[in-house]
Each structure stands twice: as C-alpha cells, then as structure tokens.
C-alpha cells in the first residue's frame, strides 16, 4: 500500500470520527425514509410498485456500483473519492428533498445511491490506512461497525423527529450540514492512500458487475411481488446471472482485476460476506414493514414510532462495541452463528405480532435484532479485512459494503413484496365503493388509509379493518420467512468456518497474548 504520513494517536482517532460521520449518514439514508412512507403516499400518490422503488432504488444502485467504486478508490485515492462522493451526496439530497413526483424521487434516490457508492468503501479502507496496528484497528472497526448499524437503526428515530415538525423532504436536508462537516474536516484530517500499482480500471468489468447485480436483484424483487410468470422476470434474471458469470470469468483472466474473486476461496471471507448480506435482509425488512405497522395499524405518530424502534439502535451500538470481547471469548465461528440465530428467532417473532400485541414483545425483538446485527456486521467487516491483502483494501471493503447494501435492498424488496402480495390478494373492499377508490386502496395500506378519509363511515370502517388485518397477516408471513432465512444463514456460517483457527483482528486486540495469526 502507498506510504502515508505517520499520524499521532489524536489525529488517528479524530480521523476516525470523520469516517464515522460518513458511514452514519449513508447508512441512515437507507432507512430514514421508512417512517415518511405514509406522508409520501399522501403527497406524491405513488403506486404500490413505485413505493417499493422509492424505498430500495437507493440501495440497488449503491449495491451495483460499490465494487466498481471500491476498485476506483484504490486507483485514484480513497480520500479523494470520499470527498467527491460527499459533495455529490449533498447535491442529490437537495434533489430528493424537493421531488415533485414519485418518479422524480425514485431518480433522486438512485443518484444518492451513485454518490453513496463512492463513500462507503472509502471509509473502511481508510481505517486500514489510519490504523496499521491490529489492536487499534480492531477497536476502530468496532466503532465503525457500530456507526454503520446504528445509522440504519437510528433512521426511523431521526425521521420521526423531523416528521413531527417538518415535511417529508426534511429527512434528506438533514444530510447537508453533516456532509459540510465531513468535507471540511475530511480534507483537513484524513490521509490519502491508494494502491501504488493499481493497473487500469476495466470499464467492461464495471458494466458487467452493475448489470449483473441490478439484473438479478430486479428479477428477485419483481418475482416476489408479481410471480415468475411475467416474461421480464426470468429474462432479467438470466441476463443478470450471465453478466455476473462473465464478470467472474473476466476477473480471473485480468492481471489487475476489478475484484479479486479468488478472495472467496477463503472461507472466512465467504462466511463474512454471506452473513452480512442475509443479516441486513432481516434488519432492513423488519424496519421497513414495522415502521408502517406502528403508524398505520397502531396509530403511532412518526416520532412515537421512531422512539418505539429505539431498542434496535441501542442494541446495534452495543453489539458493535462489544464485538472484540465476544470474538475473544467465543471465537468468530460461535459468535457469528449465535448472532445469526438470535436474529432469526427475533425476526420470526413477528409471525405472532397482532394489531394489539403488547409493545414489550416488539421491543425485545428490536433489541435482539439490533444487538445481533451489530456483532454480525462488525465481525464480518473484520473478517473481510483480515482475509484481504492490504493494497486491495478498497476493493475488498467494497464487497463487504455491497453485501450490506444488497441486503438492505433485498430486505425491503422481498419483505415488502411478500407483504404487498398478501395485502393485495386478501383485501376486502366493501360493496358500493367507487371502483377507482377501490383500486387505489388495493395499492398499499397507506393508500387504503388515505382512501378511507374520503369515504362514508359505513364504507371507511370495514375497509380500514380489512386493510389492517391483511397487512398484519402479510407481516406475520414475511417475519417467519425472514427468520427462517437467518437460521439457514447461521447453519451456513457454522459450516463455512468449521476447522478454521484464524483469529480476527478483534480477537487479537482483546487477547493479543492468547492468539496467533494463522492464514487460512
């Protein structure tokens, strides 16, 4: 890796604070919109499909570009790309805040994804440059992981506070002052680092990776929402899978690949990426659906709903900060498996959530999901950096971040699509309702609530009762499916890490005298 100036301890930890700002704002943007969905539905009147795209276009584009941008950061400089991306993120936030239509908001969210893709891999790889010492780096990764998971969990709380006083676009304007701080202090405090011999940036690899990720994810999303009988679902999936296959084959031939796919031969790397991906499916899906449940089914105000989700935020911070101690005490294999199992059980508890279930059950589920996710994500990032060569930190970090964002997008898409499908098929519209109003109510629960406001009480009450009941049925089913997926991920992680004695940096930091680096 290129030489970097020797920094004092104060400079290193202040630089980490800047990186924490960056990762928090990007992670927060993935979930801050969840509580604004009812307000957006009322103002912009999106269709059910547009509503899902508003939620996940950001994460889809982010996931599609992360590997490419991670490799670009290795080439042009991680600090430089971080500052460029932060400027673009601020501009896209302004576009989203004042979007006049659902289509405009989807485009603005996609542009936020492009900008976010330049920020995320730079933050993790810069940590490697800031902290060459394994012990310090493990602590730094723990703080970084806590910020990333806490940002996602804190999104609904921040959204609730803003929506209690301002319009929905304010959730994007929040980014501006944070990004200004990031630009000023980042330019001053962060060292530049890059791969001294990066090779050329292969444009064809960039195109193949983006086409493959977006194609496969689009097919999964549309298949979950509308079934696989539609011609575009299998066609898009096959085209995406073909693009990913060509991408992998091309990387194996290139002298300086965009992504060294041989990293997946290390089972630590594969287990970490898989665990991060599936754990975020559970976390983001839960937040997306339960945020609507709290407001539209239980009648919480946005701020009240955000505070109700606060245990997830508290748990994610605690989990991230305790990762080093947990890894030392139990080892990476047991820690990763146990936390995925805990997430699966807590997410599956949504299968028993009713319209009037005590909040205590929900609070415990949020706390378990947040804490386990904090450990899984931080430990996963640690395993990725441990397995990757130092001069490829940006590209390797991008794989970890791709799993994070892809998991977020898939969580919203899959859980949202399951709930939407059950809702649309089970909704009973009272006889005598205007056909246009009935069609509108069938789009989503938010649309049904809005439609009911314009109906006579004898029509509005049964419509709302049916809409809330079928939404909860869909949430129950989605919770059980997401829980089963997390349990399967736990079993896979247990199998992949079997027989590997290589410690993580976190474990080494917690007990440097007890561990010895062993390369798998």
Coordinates of C-alpha atoms in Angstrom, one line a residue, residues 29-491:
X29 CA -30.3 7.3 4.4
X30 CA -31.1 3.7 3.7
X31 CA -33.8 3.6 6.5
X32 CA -34.7 7.2 7.4
X33 CA -37.4 7.2 4.7
X34 CA -39.3 4.3 6.3
X35 CA -41.4 6.5 8.6
X36 CA -42.0 9.0 5.8
X37 CA -43.7 6.4 3.6
X38 CA -47.3 7.3 4.7
X39 CA -46.6 11.1 4.2
X40 CA -45.1 10.4 0.8
X41 CA -48.1 8.3 -0.2
X42 CA -50.4 11.1 0.7
X43 CA -48.4 13.8 -1.0
X44 CA -46.9 12.2 -4.2
X45 CA -49.6 9.4 -4.6
X46 CA -47.1 6.7 -5.8
X47 CA -48.4 3.3 -6.9
X48 CA -47.5 0.2 -4.9
X49 CA -44.6 -0.6 -7.2
X50 CA -43.3 3.0 -7.1
X51 CA -43.5 2.9 -3.3
X52 CA -41.1 -0.1 -3.2
X53 CA -38.8 1.6 -5.7
X54 CA -38.7 4.7 -3.6
X55 CA -37.6 2.5 -0.7
X56 CA -35.0 0.5 -2.5
X57 CA -33.7 2.3 -5.6
X58 CA -31.0 3.9 -3.4
X59 CA -29.7 0.5 -2.1
X60 CA -30.0 -1.2 -5.5
X61 CA -27.8 1.4 -7.3
X62 CA -25.5 1.6 -4.3
X63 CA -25.0 -2.2 -4.3
X64 CA -24.5 -2.3 -8.1
X65 CA -21.7 0.3 -8.0
X66 CA -19.8 -0.5 -4.8
X67 CA -17.4 -3.0 -6.2
X68 CA -16.5 -0.6 -9.1
X69 CA -16.1 2.4 -6.8
X70 CA -14.1 0.4 -4.3
X71 CA -11.6 -0.5 -7.0
X72 CA -11.7 3.1 -8.2
X73 CA -10.8 4.3 -4.7
X74 CA -7.7 2.0 -4.8
X75 CA -6.7 3.7 -8.0
X76 CA -7.4 7.5 -7.7
X77 CA -7.2 7.7 -3.9
X78 CA -9.6 6.9 -1.1
X79 CA -9.7 10.3 0.4
X80 CA -10.2 12.0 -2.9
X81 CA -13.1 9.7 -3.8
X82 CA -14.7 10.2 -0.4
X83 CA -14.7 13.9 -0.7
X84 CA -16.0 13.8 -4.3
X85 CA -18.8 11.4 -3.3
X86 CA -19.7 13.5 -0.3
X87 CA -20.2 16.6 -2.5
X88 CA -22.4 14.6 -4.9
X89 CA -24.4 13.1 -2.0
X90 CA -25.3 16.6 -0.8
X91 CA -26.5 17.7 -4.2
X92 CA -28.6 14.6 -4.7
X93 CA -30.1 15.1 -1.2
X94 CA -31.4 18.5 -2.3
X95 CA -32.9 16.9 -5.4
X96 CA -34.7 14.3 -3.3
X97 CA -36.0 16.8 -0.7
X98 CA -37.8 18.8 -3.3
X99 CA -39.0 16.0 -5.6
X100 CA -42.4 17.0 -7.1
X101 CA -43.4 13.5 -8.1
X102 CA -42.8 9.8 -7.3
X103 CA -40.8 9.3 -10.4
X104 CA -38.5 12.3 -9.6
X105 CA -38.0 10.9 -6.1
X106 CA -37.0 7.5 -7.4
X107 CA -34.4 9.1 -9.7
X108 CA -33.1 11.3 -6.9
X109 CA -32.8 8.2 -4.6
X110 CA -30.9 6.4 -7.4
X111 CA -28.5 9.4 -7.7
X112 CA -28.0 9.2 -3.9
X113 CA -27.0 5.6 -4.4
X114 CA -24.4 6.5 -7.0
X115 CA -22.9 9.1 -4.6
X116 CA -23.1 6.7 -1.6
X117 CA -21.2 4.1 -3.5
X118 CA -18.2 6.4 -3.6
X119 CA -18.3 7.0 0.2
X120 CA -18.8 3.6 1.8
X121 CA -15.8 1.5 0.6
X122 CA -13.5 4.5 1.2
X123 CA -14.4 4.7 4.9
X124 CA -13.5 1.1 5.7
X125 CA -10.3 1.1 3.6
X126 CA -9.1 4.4 5.1
X127 CA -9.4 2.8 8.5
X128 CA -6.8 0.3 7.4
X129 CA -4.5 3.2 6.5
X130 CA -5.2 5.2 9.7
X131 CA -4.6 2.2 12.0
X132 CA -1.8 -0.1 10.9
X133 CA -1.7 -1.6 14.4
X134 CA -4.0 -4.6 14.7
X135 CA -5.2 -3.8 18.2
X136 CA -6.1 -0.2 17.4
X137 CA -7.7 -1.2 14.1
X138 CA -9.9 -3.8 15.8
X139 CA -11.3 -1.1 18.1
X140 CA -11.7 1.3 15.2
X141 CA -13.6 -1.3 13.2
X142 CA -15.9 -1.9 16.2
X143 CA -16.7 1.8 16.4
X144 CA -17.2 2.0 12.6
X145 CA -19.4 -1.1 12.6
X146 CA -21.5 0.4 15.5
X147 CA -21.9 3.6 13.5
X148 CA -23.0 1.7 10.4
X149 CA -25.6 -0.5 12.1
X150 CA -26.7 2.3 14.4
X151 CA -27.1 4.6 11.4
X152 CA -29.6 2.2 9.9
X153 CA -31.4 1.6 13.2
X154 CA -31.4 5.3 14.0
X155 CA -33.0 6.3 10.7
X156 CA -36.6 5.8 11.9
X157 CA -35.9 7.8 15.1
X158 CA -34.4 10.7 13.2
X159 CA -37.2 10.5 10.6
X160 CA -39.8 10.6 13.4
X161 CA -38.3 13.7 15.0
X162 CA -38.2 15.5 11.7
X163 CA -41.6 14.4 10.5
X164 CA -43.1 15.6 13.8
X165 CA -42.1 19.2 12.8
X166 CA -41.5 19.4 9.1
X167 CA -42.5 17.8 5.7
X168 CA -41.1 14.5 4.5
X169 CA -38.3 16.2 2.4
X170 CA -36.6 17.3 5.6
X171 CA -35.2 13.8 6.1
X172 CA -32.9 14.5 3.1
X173 CA -32.0 18.0 4.1
X174 CA -30.6 16.6 7.3
X175 CA -27.7 15.3 5.2
X176 CA -26.4 18.7 4.2
X177 CA -24.9 20.0 7.5
X178 CA -23.4 16.6 8.2
X179 CA -21.8 16.5 4.8
X180 CA -20.4 20.0 5.1
X181 CA -18.7 19.0 8.3
X182 CA -17.4 15.9 6.6
X183 CA -15.9 17.9 3.7
X184 CA -14.2 20.4 5.9
X185 CA -12.7 18.0 8.5
X186 CA -12.1 15.2 5.9
X187 CA -10.0 17.5 3.7
X188 CA -8.0 18.6 6.8
X189 CA -7.6 15.4 8.8
X190 CA -7.7 12.3 6.6
X191 CA -4.5 11.0 4.9
X192 CA -4.6 10.0 1.3
X193 CA -3.9 6.3 0.4
X194 CA -4.2 4.2 -2.7
X195 CA -2.8 1.1 -4.4
X196 CA 0.7 2.1 -5.8
X197 CA 0.3 -0.3 -8.7
X198 CA -3.4 -0.4 -9.4
X199 CA -3.5 -1.3 -13.1
X200 CA -6.2 0.1 -15.3
X201 CA -9.8 0.5 -14.3
X202 CA -11.6 -2.0 -16.6
X203 CA -14.8 -0.3 -17.9
X204 CA -16.2 -3.6 -19.2
X205 CA -15.9 -5.2 -15.7
X206 CA -17.7 -2.2 -14.3
X207 CA -20.6 -2.6 -16.7
X208 CA -20.8 -6.3 -16.2
X209 CA -20.8 -6.1 -12.4
X210 CA -23.5 -3.4 -12.3
X211 CA -25.7 -5.1 -14.9
X212 CA -25.4 -8.4 -13.1
X213 CA -26.2 -7.1 -9.6
X214 CA -29.1 -4.9 -10.7
X215 CA -30.5 -7.5 -13.1
X216 CA -30.6 -10.3 -10.6
X217 CA -32.0 -8.1 -7.8
X218 CA -34.7 -6.7 -10.1
X219 CA -35.8 -10.2 -11.0
X220 CA -35.9 -11.3 -7.4
X221 CA -37.9 -8.2 -6.4
X222 CA -40.4 -8.4 -9.3
X223 CA -40.7 -12.2 -8.9
X224 CA -41.6 -11.8 -5.2
X225 CA -44.1 -9.1 -6.0
X226 CA -45.8 -10.4 -9.2
X227 CA -44.7 -14.0 -9.6
X228 CA -42.2 -15.6 -12.0
X229 CA -44.8 -16.0 -14.8
X230 CA -44.1 -12.5 -16.1
X231 CA -41.7 -12.6 -19.1
X232 CA -39.4 -9.9 -17.8
X233 CA -38.6 -11.8 -14.5
X234 CA -36.9 -14.9 -15.9
X235 CA -35.3 -12.9 -18.8
X236 CA -33.9 -10.3 -16.4
X237 CA -32.6 -12.9 -14.0
X238 CA -30.9 -14.9 -16.8
X239 CA -29.3 -11.8 -18.3
X240 CA -28.1 -10.7 -14.8
X241 CA -26.7 -14.1 -14.0
X242 CA -25.0 -14.2 -17.4
X243 CA -23.4 -10.8 -16.7
X244 CA -22.2 -11.9 -13.3
X245 CA -20.7 -15.1 -14.8
X246 CA -18.9 -13.2 -17.5
X247 CA -17.7 -10.7 -14.8
X248 CA -16.2 -13.5 -12.7
X249 CA -14.5 -15.2 -15.7
X250 CA -13.1 -11.8 -16.8
X251 CA -11.7 -11.1 -13.3
X252 CA -9.9 -14.5 -13.3
X253 CA -8.2 -13.5 -16.6
X254 CA -7.2 -9.9 -15.9
X255 CA -3.8 -9.2 -14.5
X256 CA -5.2 -6.5 -12.2
X257 CA -8.9 -7.4 -11.7
X258 CA -11.6 -5.0 -10.6
X259 CA -12.4 -7.5 -7.9
X260 CA -10.1 -10.4 -6.9
X261 CA -12.7 -13.1 -6.9
X262 CA -10.1 -15.6 -5.5
X263 CA -10.8 -13.9 -2.2
X264 CA -13.9 -16.1 -2.0
X265 CA -11.6 -19.1 -1.7
X266 CA -11.0 -18.0 1.9
X267 CA -14.0 -19.4 3.8
X268 CA -13.7 -16.6 6.4
X269 CA -14.3 -14.1 3.6
X270 CA -17.2 -16.0 2.1
X271 CA -18.8 -16.6 5.5
X272 CA -18.5 -12.9 6.4
X273 CA -20.0 -11.6 3.2
X274 CA -22.9 -14.1 3.3
X275 CA -23.6 -13.3 7.0
X276 CA -23.6 -9.5 6.3
X277 CA -25.9 -9.9 3.3
X278 CA -28.5 -12.1 5.0
X279 CA -28.5 -10.3 8.3
X280 CA -29.3 -7.0 6.6
X281 CA -32.2 -8.7 4.8
X282 CA -33.7 -9.3 8.3
X283 CA -32.9 -5.8 9.7
X284 CA -34.0 -3.7 6.8
X285 CA -37.1 -5.7 6.1
X286 CA -38.2 -5.5 9.7
X287 CA -37.7 -1.8 9.9
X288 CA -39.4 -1.1 6.6
X289 CA -42.6 -3.1 7.5
X290 CA -42.8 -2.5 11.2
X291 CA -42.5 1.3 10.7
X292 CA -45.7 1.2 8.6
X293 CA -47.3 -1.2 11.1
X294 CA -46.7 1.2 14.0
X295 CA -48.1 4.2 12.3
X296 CA -50.9 2.8 10.1
X297 CA -52.1 -0.1 12.2
X298 CA -51.4 1.0 15.8
X299 CA -51.8 4.7 15.1
X300 CA -48.5 6.0 16.4
X301 CA -47.3 9.4 15.5
X302 CA -44.0 9.4 13.5
X303 CA -41.9 10.5 16.5
X304 CA -43.6 7.9 18.7
X305 CA -43.0 5.2 16.1
X306 CA -39.3 6.2 15.8
X307 CA -38.9 6.0 19.6
X308 CA -40.6 2.6 19.6
X309 CA -37.8 1.4 17.4
X310 CA -35.0 2.8 19.6
X311 CA -34.1 -0.6 21.1
X312 CA -32.7 -1.6 17.7
X313 CA -30.5 1.4 17.7
X314 CA -29.3 0.9 21.2
X315 CA -28.7 -2.8 20.6
X316 CA -26.7 -2.2 17.4
X317 CA -24.3 0.3 19.1
X318 CA -23.8 -2.1 22.0
X319 CA -23.3 -5.1 19.6
X320 CA -20.7 -3.3 17.5
X321 CA -18.7 -2.1 20.5
X322 CA -18.7 -5.5 22.2
X323 CA -17.7 -7.4 19.2
X324 CA -14.0 -7.6 20.2
X325 CA -14.8 -9.1 23.6
X326 CA -17.3 -11.5 22.2
X327 CA -14.9 -12.7 19.5
X328 CA -12.2 -13.3 22.1
X329 CA -14.5 -15.2 24.4
X330 CA -16.3 -17.4 22.0
X331 CA -14.4 -17.2 18.7
X332 CA -15.6 -15.9 15.3
X333 CA -17.5 -19.1 14.4
X334 CA -19.6 -19.3 17.6
X335 CA -20.2 -15.6 17.7
X336 CA -21.3 -15.3 14.1
X337 CA -23.6 -18.3 14.2
X338 CA -25.2 -17.5 17.6
X339 CA -25.9 -13.9 16.5
X340 CA -27.5 -15.0 13.2
X341 CA -29.6 -17.5 15.2
X342 CA -30.7 -14.8 17.6
X343 CA -31.7 -12.5 14.7
X344 CA -33.6 -15.4 13.1
X345 CA -35.6 -16.0 16.3
X346 CA -36.3 -12.3 16.9
X347 CA -37.4 -11.7 13.4
X348 CA -39.5 -14.8 13.4
X349 CA -41.3 -13.4 16.4
X350 CA -43.1 -11.0 14.1
X351 CA -45.0 -14.0 12.9
X352 CA -47.0 -13.7 16.2
X353 CA -47.4 -10.0 16.2
X354 CA -51.1 -8.8 16.2
X355 CA -52.8 -5.5 15.9
X356 CA -52.9 -5.1 19.7
X357 CA -49.9 -7.2 20.8
X358 CA -48.1 -5.7 23.8
X359 CA -45.2 -3.4 22.8
X360 CA -42.9 -5.4 25.1
X361 CA -42.6 -8.2 22.5
X362 CA -41.7 -5.8 19.8
X363 CA -39.1 -4.0 22.0
X364 CA -37.4 -7.3 22.9
X365 CA -37.4 -8.3 19.2
X366 CA -35.9 -5.0 18.2
X367 CA -33.2 -5.2 20.9
X368 CA -32.2 -8.7 19.9
X369 CA -32.1 -7.9 16.2
X370 CA -30.1 -4.7 16.7
X371 CA -27.6 -6.3 19.0
X372 CA -27.0 -9.4 16.9
X373 CA -26.8 -7.3 13.7
X374 CA -24.2 -5.0 15.4
X375 CA -22.0 -8.1 16.1
X376 CA -22.5 -9.8 12.7
X377 CA -21.8 -6.7 10.7
X378 CA -18.7 -5.6 12.7
X379 CA -17.3 -9.1 12.8
X380 CA -18.0 -9.6 9.1
X381 CA -16.1 -6.4 8.2
X382 CA -13.2 -7.6 10.4
X383 CA -13.1 -11.0 8.7
X384 CA -13.1 -9.4 5.3
X385 CA -10.1 -7.1 6.1
X386 CA -8.2 -9.9 7.8
X387 CA -8.6 -12.1 4.6
X388 CA -7.7 -9.4 2.1
X389 CA -4.3 -8.1 1.1
X390 CA -3.6 -4.6 2.4
X391 CA -3.2 -3.0 -1.1
X392 CA -6.7 -4.3 -2.1
X393 CA -8.4 -2.9 0.9
X394 CA -10.8 -0.7 -1.1
X395 CA -12.0 -3.5 -3.4
X396 CA -12.3 -6.0 -0.5
X397 CA -14.1 -3.4 1.6
X398 CA -16.5 -2.8 -1.3
X399 CA -17.5 -6.5 -1.2
X400 CA -18.4 -6.1 2.4
X401 CA -20.3 -2.9 1.7
X402 CA -22.0 -4.5 -1.3
X403 CA -23.3 -7.2 1.0
X404 CA -24.6 -4.6 3.4
X405 CA -26.4 -2.5 0.8
X406 CA -27.6 -5.5 -1.2
X407 CA -29.0 -7.0 2.0
X408 CA -30.8 -3.7 2.7
X409 CA -32.3 -3.6 -0.8
X410 CA -33.3 -7.2 -0.8
X411 CA -34.8 -6.9 2.7
X412 CA -37.1 -4.1 1.6
X413 CA -37.8 -5.7 -1.8
X414 CA -38.5 -9.3 -0.5
X415 CA -40.3 -8.5 2.8
X416 CA -42.1 -5.5 1.2
X417 CA -43.2 -7.7 -1.8
X418 CA -44.4 -10.5 0.4
X419 CA -46.5 -8.2 2.5
X420 CA -47.7 -6.3 -0.6
X421 CA -48.7 -9.5 -2.4
X422 CA -50.7 -10.9 0.6
X423 CA -52.2 -7.5 1.1
X424 CA -53.4 -7.1 -2.5
X425 CA -54.9 -10.6 -2.6
X426 CA -56.6 -10.5 0.8
X427 CA -58.0 -7.0 0.9
X428 CA -61.8 -7.0 1.0
X429 CA -63.3 -3.8 -0.3
X430 CA -66.9 -3.0 0.9
X431 CA -69.6 -3.3 -1.8
X432 CA -70.6 0.1 -3.1
X433 CA -67.1 1.6 -3.0
X434 CA -66.2 3.6 -6.1
X435 CA -64.0 1.4 -8.4
X436 CA -61.3 4.0 -8.7
X437 CA -61.1 4.3 -4.9
X438 CA -61.1 0.5 -4.5
X439 CA -58.2 0.2 -6.9
X440 CA -56.3 2.9 -5.1
X441 CA -56.9 1.2 -1.7
X442 CA -55.5 -2.1 -3.1
X443 CA -52.1 -0.5 -3.8
X444 CA -50.9 -0.3 -0.2
X445 CA -52.0 0.1 3.4
X446 CA -51.1 3.8 3.2
X447 CA -53.3 4.2 0.2
X448 CA -56.2 2.5 1.9
X449 CA -55.9 4.8 4.9
X450 CA -55.9 7.8 2.6
X451 CA -58.8 6.5 0.5
X452 CA -60.9 5.8 3.7
X453 CA -60.7 9.5 4.6
X454 CA -62.8 10.3 1.6
X455 CA -65.5 7.6 2.1
X456 CA -68.6 7.5 4.2
X457 CA -68.1 5.9 7.6
X458 CA -70.1 2.8 6.7
X459 CA -67.6 2.1 3.9
X460 CA -64.4 3.5 5.5
X461 CA -64.6 1.5 8.7
X462 CA -64.8 -2.0 7.1
X463 CA -62.2 -1.0 4.5
X464 CA -59.7 0.0 7.2
X465 CA -60.4 -3.1 9.3
X466 CA -59.8 -5.4 6.3
X467 CA -56.7 -3.4 5.2
X468 CA -55.1 -3.5 8.7
X469 CA -55.9 -7.2 9.1
X470 CA -54.4 -8.4 5.8
X471 CA -51.3 -6.1 6.3
X472 CA -50.6 -7.8 9.6
X473 CA -51.1 -11.2 8.0
X474 CA -48.5 -10.3 5.4
X475 CA -46.1 -9.0 8.1
X476 CA -46.5 -12.3 10.0
X477 CA -45.7 -14.4 6.9
X478 CA -42.7 -12.2 6.0
X479 CA -41.4 -12.3 9.5
X480 CA -41.4 -16.1 9.6
X481 CA -39.8 -16.3 6.1
X482 CA -37.1 -13.8 7.1
X483 CA -36.5 -15.7 10.3
X484 CA -36.1 -19.0 8.5
X485 CA -33.6 -17.4 6.1
X486 CA -31.5 -16.1 9.0
X487 CA -31.5 -19.5 10.7
X488 CA -30.3 -21.0 7.4
X489 CA -27.5 -18.4 7.2
X490 CA -26.4 -19.4 10.7
X491 CA -26.1 -23.0 9.7

